[in-house]
CSV table of C-alpha atoms in Angstrom, one decimal:
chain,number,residue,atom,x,y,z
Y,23,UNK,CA,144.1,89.2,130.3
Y,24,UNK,CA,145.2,87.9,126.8
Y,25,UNK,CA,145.5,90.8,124.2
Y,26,UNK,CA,144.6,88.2,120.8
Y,27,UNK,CA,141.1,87.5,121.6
Y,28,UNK,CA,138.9,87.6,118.3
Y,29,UNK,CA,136.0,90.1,118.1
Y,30,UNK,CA,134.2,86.7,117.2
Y,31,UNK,CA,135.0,85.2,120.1
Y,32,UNK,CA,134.2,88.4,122.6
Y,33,UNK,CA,130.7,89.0,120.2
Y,34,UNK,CA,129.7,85.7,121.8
Y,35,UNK,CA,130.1,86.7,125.3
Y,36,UNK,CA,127.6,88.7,125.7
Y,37,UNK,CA,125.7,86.0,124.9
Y,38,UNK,CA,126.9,83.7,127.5
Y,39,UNK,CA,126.0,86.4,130.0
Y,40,UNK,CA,122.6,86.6,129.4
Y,41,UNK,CA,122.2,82.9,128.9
Y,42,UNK,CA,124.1,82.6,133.0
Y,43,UNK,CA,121.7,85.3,133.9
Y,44,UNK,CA,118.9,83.7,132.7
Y,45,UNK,CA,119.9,80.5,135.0
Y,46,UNK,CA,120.7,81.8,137.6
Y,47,UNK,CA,117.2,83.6,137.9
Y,48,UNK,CA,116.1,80.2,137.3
Y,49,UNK,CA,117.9,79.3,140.6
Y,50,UNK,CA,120.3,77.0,138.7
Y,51,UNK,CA,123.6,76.9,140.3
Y,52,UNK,CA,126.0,74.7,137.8
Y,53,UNK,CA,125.5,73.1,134.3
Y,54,UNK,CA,127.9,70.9,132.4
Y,55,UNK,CA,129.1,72.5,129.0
Y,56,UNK,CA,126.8,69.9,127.3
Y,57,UNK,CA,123.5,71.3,129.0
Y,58,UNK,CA,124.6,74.8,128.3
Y,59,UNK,CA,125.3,73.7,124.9
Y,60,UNK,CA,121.9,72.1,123.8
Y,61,UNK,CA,120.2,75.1,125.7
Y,62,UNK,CA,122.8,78.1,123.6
Y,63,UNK,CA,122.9,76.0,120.5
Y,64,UNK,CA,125.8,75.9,120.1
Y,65,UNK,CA,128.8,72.9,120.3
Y,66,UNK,CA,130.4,72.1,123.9
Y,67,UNK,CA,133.3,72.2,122.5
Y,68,UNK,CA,132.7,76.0,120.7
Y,69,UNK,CA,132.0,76.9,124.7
Y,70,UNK,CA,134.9,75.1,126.1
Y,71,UNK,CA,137.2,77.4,123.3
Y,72,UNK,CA,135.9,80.3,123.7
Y,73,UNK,CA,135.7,80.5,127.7
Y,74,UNK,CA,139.6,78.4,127.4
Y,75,UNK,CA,140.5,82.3,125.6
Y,76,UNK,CA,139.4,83.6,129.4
Y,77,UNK,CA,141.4,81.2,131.1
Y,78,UNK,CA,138.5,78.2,131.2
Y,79,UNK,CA,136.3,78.8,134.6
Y,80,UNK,CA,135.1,74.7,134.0
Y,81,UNK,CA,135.9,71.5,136.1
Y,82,UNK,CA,136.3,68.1,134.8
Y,83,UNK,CA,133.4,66.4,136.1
Y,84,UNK,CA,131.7,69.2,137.4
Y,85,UNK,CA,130.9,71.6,134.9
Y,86,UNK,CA,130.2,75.3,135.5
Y,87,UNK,CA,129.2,77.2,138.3
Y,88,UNK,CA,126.9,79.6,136.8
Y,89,UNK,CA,127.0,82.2,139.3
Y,90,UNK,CA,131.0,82.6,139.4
Y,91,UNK,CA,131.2,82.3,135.2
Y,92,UNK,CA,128.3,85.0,135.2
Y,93,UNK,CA,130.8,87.5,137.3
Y,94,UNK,CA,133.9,86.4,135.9
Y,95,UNK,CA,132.3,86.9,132.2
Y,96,UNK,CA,130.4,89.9,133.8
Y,97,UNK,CA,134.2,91.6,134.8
Y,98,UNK,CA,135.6,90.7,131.5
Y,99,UNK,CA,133.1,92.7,130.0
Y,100,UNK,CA,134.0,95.3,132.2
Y,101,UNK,CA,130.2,94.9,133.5
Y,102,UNK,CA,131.5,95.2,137.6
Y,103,UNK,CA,132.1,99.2,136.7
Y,104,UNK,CA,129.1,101.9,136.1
Y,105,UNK,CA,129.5,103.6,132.5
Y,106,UNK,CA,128.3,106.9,131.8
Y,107,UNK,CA,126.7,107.2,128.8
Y,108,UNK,CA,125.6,111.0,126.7
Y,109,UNK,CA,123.3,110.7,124.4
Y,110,UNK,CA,124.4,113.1,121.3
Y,111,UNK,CA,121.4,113.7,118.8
Y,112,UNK,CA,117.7,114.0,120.6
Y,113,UNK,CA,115.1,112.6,118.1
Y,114,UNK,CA,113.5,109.7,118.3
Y,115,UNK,CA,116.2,107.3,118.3
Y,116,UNK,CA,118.3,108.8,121.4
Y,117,UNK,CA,114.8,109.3,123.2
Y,118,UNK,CA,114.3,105.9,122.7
Y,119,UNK,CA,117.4,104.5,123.6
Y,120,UNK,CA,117.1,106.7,126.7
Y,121,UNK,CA,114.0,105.1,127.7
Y,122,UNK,CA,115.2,102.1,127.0
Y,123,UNK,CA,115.6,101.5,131.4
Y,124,UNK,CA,117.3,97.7,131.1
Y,125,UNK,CA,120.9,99.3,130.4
Y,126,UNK,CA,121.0,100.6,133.8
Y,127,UNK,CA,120.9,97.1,135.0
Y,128,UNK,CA,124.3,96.7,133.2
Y,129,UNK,CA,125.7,99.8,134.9
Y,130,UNK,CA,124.9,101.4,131.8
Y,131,UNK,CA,124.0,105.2,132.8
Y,132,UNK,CA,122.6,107.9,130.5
Y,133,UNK,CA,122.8,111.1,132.0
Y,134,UNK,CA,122.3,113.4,129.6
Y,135,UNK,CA,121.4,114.0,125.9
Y,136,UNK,CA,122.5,117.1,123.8
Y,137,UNK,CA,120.7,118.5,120.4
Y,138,UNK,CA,120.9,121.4,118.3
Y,139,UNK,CA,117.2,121.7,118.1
Y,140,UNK,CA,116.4,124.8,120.4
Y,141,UNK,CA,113.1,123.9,121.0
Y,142,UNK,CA,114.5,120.9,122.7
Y,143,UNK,CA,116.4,122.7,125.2
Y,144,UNK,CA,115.6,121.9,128.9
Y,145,UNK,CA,113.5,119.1,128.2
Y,146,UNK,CA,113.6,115.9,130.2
Y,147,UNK,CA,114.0,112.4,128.7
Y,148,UNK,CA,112.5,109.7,131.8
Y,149,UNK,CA,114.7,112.3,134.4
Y,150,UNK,CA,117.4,112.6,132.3
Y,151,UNK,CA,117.7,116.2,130.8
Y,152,UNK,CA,118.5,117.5,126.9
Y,153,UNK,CA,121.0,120.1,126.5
Y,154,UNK,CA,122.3,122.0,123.6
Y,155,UNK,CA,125.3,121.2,121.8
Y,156,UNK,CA,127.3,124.6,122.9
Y,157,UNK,CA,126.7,123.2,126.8
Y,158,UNK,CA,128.6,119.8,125.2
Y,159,UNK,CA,132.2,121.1,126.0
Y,160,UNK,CA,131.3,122.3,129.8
Y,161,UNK,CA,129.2,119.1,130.8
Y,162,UNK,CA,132.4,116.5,130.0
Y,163,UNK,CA,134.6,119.4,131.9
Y,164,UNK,CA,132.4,119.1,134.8
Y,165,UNK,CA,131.1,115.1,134.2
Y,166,UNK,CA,132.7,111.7,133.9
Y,167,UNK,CA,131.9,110.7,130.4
Y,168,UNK,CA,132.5,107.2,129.0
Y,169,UNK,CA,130.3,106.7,126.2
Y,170,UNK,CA,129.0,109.1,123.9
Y,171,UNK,CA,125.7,107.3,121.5
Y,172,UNK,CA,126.0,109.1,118.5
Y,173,UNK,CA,121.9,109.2,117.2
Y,174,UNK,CA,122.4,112.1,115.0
Y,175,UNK,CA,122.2,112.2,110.8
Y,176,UNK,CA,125.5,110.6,109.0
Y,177,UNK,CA,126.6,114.2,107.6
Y,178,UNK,CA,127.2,115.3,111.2
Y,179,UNK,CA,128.1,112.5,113.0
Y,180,UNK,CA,131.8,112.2,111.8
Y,181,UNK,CA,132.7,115.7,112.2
Y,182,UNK,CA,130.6,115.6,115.9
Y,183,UNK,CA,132.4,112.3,116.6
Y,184,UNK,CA,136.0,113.7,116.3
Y,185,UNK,CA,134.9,116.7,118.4
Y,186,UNK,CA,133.8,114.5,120.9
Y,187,UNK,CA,137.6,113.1,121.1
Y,188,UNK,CA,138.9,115.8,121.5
Y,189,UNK,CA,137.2,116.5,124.8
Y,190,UNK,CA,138.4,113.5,126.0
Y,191,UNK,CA,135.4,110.9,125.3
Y,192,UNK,CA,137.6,107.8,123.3
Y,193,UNK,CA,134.1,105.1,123.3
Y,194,UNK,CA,131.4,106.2,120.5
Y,195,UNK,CA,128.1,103.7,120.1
Y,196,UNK,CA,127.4,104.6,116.6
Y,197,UNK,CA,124.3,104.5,115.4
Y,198,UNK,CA,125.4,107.1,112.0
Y,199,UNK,CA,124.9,105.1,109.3
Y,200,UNK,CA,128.7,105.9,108.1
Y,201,UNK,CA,131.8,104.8,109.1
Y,202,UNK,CA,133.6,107.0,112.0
Y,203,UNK,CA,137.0,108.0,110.6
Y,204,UNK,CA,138.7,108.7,114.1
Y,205,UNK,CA,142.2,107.5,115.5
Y,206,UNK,CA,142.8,104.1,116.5
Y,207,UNK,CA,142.9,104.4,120.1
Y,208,UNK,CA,139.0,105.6,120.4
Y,209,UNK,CA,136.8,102.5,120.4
Y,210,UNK,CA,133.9,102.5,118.1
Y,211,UNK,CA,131.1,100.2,118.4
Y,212,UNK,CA,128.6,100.2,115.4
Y,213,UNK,CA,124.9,99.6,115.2
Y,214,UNK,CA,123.9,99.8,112.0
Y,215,UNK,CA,120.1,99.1,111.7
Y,216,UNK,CA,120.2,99.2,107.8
Y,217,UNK,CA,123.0,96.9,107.2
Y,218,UNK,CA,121.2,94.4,109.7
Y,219,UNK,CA,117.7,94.9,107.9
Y,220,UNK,CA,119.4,94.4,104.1
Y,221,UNK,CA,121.2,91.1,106.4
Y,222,UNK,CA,117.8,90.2,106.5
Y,223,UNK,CA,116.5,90.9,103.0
Y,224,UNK,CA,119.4,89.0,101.7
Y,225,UNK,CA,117.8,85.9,103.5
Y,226,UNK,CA,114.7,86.5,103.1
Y,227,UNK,CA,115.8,85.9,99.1
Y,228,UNK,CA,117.9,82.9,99.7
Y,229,UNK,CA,114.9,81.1,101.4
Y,230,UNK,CA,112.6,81.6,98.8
Y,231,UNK,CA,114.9,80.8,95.8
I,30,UNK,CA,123.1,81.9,93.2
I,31,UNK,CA,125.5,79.9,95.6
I,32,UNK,CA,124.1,78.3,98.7
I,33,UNK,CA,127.0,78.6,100.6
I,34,UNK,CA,127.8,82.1,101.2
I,35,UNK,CA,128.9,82.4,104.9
I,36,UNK,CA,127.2,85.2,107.0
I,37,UNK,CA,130.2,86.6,107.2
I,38,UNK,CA,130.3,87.6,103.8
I,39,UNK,CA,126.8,88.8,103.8
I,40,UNK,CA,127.5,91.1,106.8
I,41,UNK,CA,130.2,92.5,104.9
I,42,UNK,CA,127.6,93.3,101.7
I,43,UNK,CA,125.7,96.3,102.6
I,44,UNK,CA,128.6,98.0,103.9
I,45,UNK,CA,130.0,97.8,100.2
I,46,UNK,CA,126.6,98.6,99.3
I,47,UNK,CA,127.0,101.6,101.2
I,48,UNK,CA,130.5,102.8,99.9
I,49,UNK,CA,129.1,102.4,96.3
I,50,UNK,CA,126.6,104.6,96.7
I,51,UNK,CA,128.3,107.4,98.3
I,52,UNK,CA,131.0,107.1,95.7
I,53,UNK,CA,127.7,107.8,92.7
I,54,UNK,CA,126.5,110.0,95.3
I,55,UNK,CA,130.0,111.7,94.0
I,56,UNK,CA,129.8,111.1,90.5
I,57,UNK,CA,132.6,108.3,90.1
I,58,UNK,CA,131.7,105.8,87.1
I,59,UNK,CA,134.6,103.1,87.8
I,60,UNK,CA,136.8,102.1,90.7
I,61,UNK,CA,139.8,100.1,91.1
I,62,UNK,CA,139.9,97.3,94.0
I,63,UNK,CA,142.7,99.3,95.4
I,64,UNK,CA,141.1,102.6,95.3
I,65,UNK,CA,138.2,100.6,97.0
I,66,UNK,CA,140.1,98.8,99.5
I,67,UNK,CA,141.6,102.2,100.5
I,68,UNK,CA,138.2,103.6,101.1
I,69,UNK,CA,136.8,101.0,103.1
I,70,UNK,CA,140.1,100.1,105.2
I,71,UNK,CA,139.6,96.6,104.0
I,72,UNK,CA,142.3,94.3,101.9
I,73,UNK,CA,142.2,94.6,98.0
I,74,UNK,CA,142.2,91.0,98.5
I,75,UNK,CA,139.5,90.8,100.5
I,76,UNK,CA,137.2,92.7,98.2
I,77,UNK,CA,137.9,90.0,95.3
I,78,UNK,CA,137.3,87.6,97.4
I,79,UNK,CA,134.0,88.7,98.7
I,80,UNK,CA,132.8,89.6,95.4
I,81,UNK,CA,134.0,86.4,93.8
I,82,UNK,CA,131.4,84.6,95.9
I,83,UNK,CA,128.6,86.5,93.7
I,84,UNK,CA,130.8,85.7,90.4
I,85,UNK,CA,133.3,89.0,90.3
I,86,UNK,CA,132.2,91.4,88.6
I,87,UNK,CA,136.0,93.0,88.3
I,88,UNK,CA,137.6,93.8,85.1
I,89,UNK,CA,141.4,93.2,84.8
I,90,UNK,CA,142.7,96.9,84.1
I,91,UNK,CA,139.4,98.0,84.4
I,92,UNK,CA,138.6,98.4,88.0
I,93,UNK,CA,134.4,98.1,88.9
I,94,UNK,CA,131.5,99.7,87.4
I,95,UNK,CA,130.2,101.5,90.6
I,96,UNK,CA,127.1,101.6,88.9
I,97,UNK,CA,127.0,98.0,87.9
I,98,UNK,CA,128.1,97.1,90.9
I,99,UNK,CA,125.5,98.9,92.9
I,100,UNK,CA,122.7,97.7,90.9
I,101,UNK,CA,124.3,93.9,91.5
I,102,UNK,CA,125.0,94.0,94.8
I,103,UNK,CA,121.3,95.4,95.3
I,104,UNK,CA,120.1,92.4,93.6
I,105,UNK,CA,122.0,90.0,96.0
I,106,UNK,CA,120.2,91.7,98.9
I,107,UNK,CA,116.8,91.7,97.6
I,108,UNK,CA,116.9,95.5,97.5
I,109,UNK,CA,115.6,95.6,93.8
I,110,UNK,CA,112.0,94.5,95.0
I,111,UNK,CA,109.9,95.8,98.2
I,112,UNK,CA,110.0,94.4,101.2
I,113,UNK,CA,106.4,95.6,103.7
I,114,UNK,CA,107.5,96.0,107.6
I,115,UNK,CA,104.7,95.4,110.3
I,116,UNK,CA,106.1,96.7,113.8
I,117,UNK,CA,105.0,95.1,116.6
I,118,UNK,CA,105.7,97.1,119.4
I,119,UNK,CA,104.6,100.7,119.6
I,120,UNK,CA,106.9,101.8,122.1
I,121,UNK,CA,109.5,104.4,122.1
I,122,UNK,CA,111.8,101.9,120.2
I,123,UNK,CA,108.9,100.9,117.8
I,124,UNK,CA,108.2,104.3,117.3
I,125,UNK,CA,111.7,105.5,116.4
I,126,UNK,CA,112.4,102.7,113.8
I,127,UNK,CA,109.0,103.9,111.9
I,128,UNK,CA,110.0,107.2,112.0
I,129,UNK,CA,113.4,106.2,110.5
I,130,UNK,CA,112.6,107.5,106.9
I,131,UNK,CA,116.0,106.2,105.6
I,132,UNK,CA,114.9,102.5,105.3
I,133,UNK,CA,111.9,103.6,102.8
I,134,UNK,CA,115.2,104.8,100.2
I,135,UNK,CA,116.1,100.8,100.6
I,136,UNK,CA,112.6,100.0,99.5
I,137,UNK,CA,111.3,98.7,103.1
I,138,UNK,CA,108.4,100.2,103.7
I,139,UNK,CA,106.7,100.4,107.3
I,140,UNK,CA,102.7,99.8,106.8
I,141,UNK,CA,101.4,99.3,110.4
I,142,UNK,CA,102.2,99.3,114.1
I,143,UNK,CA,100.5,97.1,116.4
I,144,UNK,CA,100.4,97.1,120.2
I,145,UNK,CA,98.3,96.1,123.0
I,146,UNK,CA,97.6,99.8,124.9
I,147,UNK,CA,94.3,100.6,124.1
I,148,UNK,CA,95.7,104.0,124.2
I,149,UNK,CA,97.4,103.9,121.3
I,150,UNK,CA,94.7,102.6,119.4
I,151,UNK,CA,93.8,104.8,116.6
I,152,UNK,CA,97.3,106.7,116.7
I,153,UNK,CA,99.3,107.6,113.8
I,154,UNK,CA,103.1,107.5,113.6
I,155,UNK,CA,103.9,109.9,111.0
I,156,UNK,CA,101.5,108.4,108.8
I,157,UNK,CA,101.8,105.3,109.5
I,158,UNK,CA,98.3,104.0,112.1
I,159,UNK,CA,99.0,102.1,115.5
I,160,UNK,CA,96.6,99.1,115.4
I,161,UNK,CA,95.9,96.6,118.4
I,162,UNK,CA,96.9,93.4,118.4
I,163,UNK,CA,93.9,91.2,118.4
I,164,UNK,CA,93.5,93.2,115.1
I,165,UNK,CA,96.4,91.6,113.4
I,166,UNK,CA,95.2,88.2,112.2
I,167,UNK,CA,93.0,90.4,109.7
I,168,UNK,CA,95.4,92.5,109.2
I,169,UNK,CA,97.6,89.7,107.7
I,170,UNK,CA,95.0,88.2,105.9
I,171,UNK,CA,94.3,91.3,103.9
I,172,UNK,CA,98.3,92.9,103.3
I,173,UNK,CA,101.3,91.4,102.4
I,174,UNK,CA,103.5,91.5,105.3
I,175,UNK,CA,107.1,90.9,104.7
I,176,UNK,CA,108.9,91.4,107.6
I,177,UNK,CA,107.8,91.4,111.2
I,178,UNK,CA,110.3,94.2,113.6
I,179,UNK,CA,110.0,92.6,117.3
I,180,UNK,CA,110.0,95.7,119.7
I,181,UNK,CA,108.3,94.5,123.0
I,182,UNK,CA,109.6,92.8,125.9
I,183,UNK,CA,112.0,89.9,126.1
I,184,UNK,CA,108.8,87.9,127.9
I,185,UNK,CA,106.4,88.5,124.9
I,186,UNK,CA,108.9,88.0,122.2
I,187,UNK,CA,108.9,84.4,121.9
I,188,UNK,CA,105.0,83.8,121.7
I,189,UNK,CA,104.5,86.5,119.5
I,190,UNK,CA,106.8,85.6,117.0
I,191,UNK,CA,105.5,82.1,117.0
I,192,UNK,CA,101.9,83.6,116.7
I,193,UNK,CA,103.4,86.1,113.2
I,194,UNK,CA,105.0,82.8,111.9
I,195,UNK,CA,101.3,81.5,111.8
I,196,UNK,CA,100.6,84.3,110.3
I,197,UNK,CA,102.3,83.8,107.7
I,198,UNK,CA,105.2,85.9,108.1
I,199,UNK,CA,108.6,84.2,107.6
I,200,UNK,CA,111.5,86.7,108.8
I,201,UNK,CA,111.5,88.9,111.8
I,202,UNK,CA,113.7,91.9,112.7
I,203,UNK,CA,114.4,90.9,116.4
I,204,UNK,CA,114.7,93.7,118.9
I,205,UNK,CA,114.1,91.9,122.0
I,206,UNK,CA,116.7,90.7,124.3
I,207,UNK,CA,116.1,86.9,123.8
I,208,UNK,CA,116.9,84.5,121.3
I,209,UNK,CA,113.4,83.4,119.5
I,210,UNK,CA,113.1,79.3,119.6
I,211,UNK,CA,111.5,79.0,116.0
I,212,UNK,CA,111.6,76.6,112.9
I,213,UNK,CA,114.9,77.0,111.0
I,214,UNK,CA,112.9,78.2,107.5
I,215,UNK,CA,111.8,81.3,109.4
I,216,UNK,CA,114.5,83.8,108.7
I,217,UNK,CA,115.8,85.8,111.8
I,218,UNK,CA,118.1,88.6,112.3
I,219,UNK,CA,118.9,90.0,115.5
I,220,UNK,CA,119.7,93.4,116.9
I,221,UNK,CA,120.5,93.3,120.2
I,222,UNK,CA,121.5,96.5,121.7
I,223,UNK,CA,122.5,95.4,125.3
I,224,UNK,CA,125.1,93.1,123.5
I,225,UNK,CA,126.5,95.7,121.2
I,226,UNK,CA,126.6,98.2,124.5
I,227,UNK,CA,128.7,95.1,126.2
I,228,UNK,CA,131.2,94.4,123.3
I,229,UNK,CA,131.8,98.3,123.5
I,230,UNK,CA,132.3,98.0,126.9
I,231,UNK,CA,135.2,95.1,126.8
I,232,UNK,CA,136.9,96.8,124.3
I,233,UNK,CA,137.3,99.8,126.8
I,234,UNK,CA,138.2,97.8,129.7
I,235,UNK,CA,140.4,95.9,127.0
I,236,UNK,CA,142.2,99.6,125.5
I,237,UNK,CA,143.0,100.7,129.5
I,238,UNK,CA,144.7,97.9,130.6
C-alpha cells in the first residue's frame, strides 16, 4: 500500500464506503464513476483520483463493481479485522457512544468502560460492564485492546492518554477537548464537538451577512 | 468580511480559538507567531497565513494581542452573539450533547429536546424539558431556534431536517450517518462518528504495515 496518501484523500473514504454500502443494499451491482458521482456529489474525476491512490478498482467501459470496491475500500480501512474498543470516562458521552450498537457492524467492539466514579463500579452499559480506573492496568494485561475512546474532562485526558501508552494501547479516539501531546507512533483520532459546532457558527454568520 | 475563506481555514479557527484561551487562561498578554506555532505544532507560516485571511492582526516585533485576538477570532465565528440549539433526538446521544455544559461557555445554549417516545414526554434533561415532536411546529413559532442537532436514525434524518428547514431553521448539527439532500443556503455541518472511527482505523492498519 502507498505510504503518501493525504488524510484528505483517506477522510473521503469513509464516505465511499457508506455510499457502496448503501447500493449494494439497494441490490446495485456496478455504477460508472459518473452515476456515483452525481449520486456523492462530487466530480468523476475527484473519484477516479482518489480511488487511482488505492490502485484504481474501475474498468474502462464498465465502471465499478460495487460489491468488490466496498471490500477492497472496506480492507483498506482495515474494516475485514474486529477492533476492540475501552471506553475511558463513563458519563454520558461514553454511555452513549456505547449504546451507540451500529459500530459493531464495522467490527467495532466496545468491551468495557472504566471511571473513577465509585458509584459506577460494576455497572453495565447495554452488556458491556464499567470498571474502575485501578482495574485499567490488569484488563489490557489480560484483554486485546485496540482502541481506547477517551470521554473524560480535558484536565485528565492527556495525562490518562499517556498512561494508556504505556500499557501498550498506541490508537486514542479523542473526544478531550485538548490536544493529546503523545509520541508520534500512537495514532490519535480527534472528535471535537466544539470546534465542529463553532464550524457551524462561523457559517451560520457568513450566510446571513 | 472575505467570501472566500476555504473550509479549510475555518476548520483550523477554533482550534486557535482554543490555544488563545488557554494561553489567558495563563495570564499571557502577547505572543509571538513563533511562540504560537510552537504551541500548536503548526508552521509560523501557517499562522500568518490563516490569520491574514481575516486581515492579520500581527504586529511586526510585537507578536499578537492574545486578548485581541481572542476577542477577533470570536467575532469570526459568531461566538460574540448566542446561538439557541433545539435537539432532536432524545436518545442517549441527544442526551449526552445537552448534558455537555461546555458549549453554554461558547454561548450555544440548548433550549428543548424533542422526540417521538411518548415516554419521554414531560422529562427533563438537566433542566432542559423533552418535548414530542408533533409539538415542535409551535414550538418554533414561539422561540428562536438557531440551530437544529440531528440525533435519530439515518432513516429519519433526511425528512426531518427538511421538515426543521420549514420551520424556519437554517443550519443543523448533523449526527446521523447520512448525508442530508437539502437547499444549498441551509448551513450543514456534519459529525459523523462511524467515519472518524474508520479514519482511525486506517491509520492503524496504515502504522503496522
Amino acid at each position: 500500500m502507498e505510504k503518501d496518501i493525504s488524510q484528505a484523500v483517506i477522510r473521503r473514504m469513509p464516505r465511499y464506503y457508506r455510499y457502496l454500502g448503501e447500493l449494494l443494499e439497494e441490490g446495485v451491482e456496478r455504477i460508472s464513476s459518473n452515476d456515483l458521482s452525481s449520486r456523492m456529489k462530487v466530480t468523476a474525476s475527484q473519484i477516479r483520483q482518489d480511488l487511482n491512490n488505492f490502485g484504481g478498482f474501475g474498468q474502462q467501459g464498465y465502471g465499478y463493481n460495487v460489491q468488490f470496491l466496498y471490500d477492497e475500500i472496506g480492507k483498506i480501512l482495515g474494516l475485514n479485522q474486529t477492533h476492540n474498543i475501552i471506553v475511558i470516562g463513563a458519563g454520558n458521552l461514553g454511555q452513549a457512544i456505547t449504546n451507540y450498537v451500529k459500530f459493531e457492524k464495522f467490527g467495532f467492539l466496545i468491551t468495557a468502560l472504566f471511571d473513577i466514579n465509585p458509584k459506577l463500579k460494576g455497572q453495565m452499559v447495554r452488556d458491556i460492564p464499567i470498571y474502575m480506573m485501578d482495574e485499567l492496568e490488569e484488563y489490557c494485561a489480560k484483554n486485546r485492546v485496540d482502541i481506547a475512546a477517551l470521554t473524560l474532562p480535558k484536565e485528565r485526558a492527556d495525562a490518562t492518554a499517556k498512561y494508556l501508552v504505556q500499557l501498550g494501547i498506541h490508537a486514542i479516539w479523542n473526544f478531550a477537548h485538548v490536544d493529546l501531546d503523545l509520541d508520534s507512533q500512537v495514532v490519535v483520532e480527534n472528535v471535537h464537538l466544539s470546534d465542529s459546532l463553532m464550524q457551524l457558527s462561523y457559517n451560520i454568520v457568513k450566510n446571513s451577512d
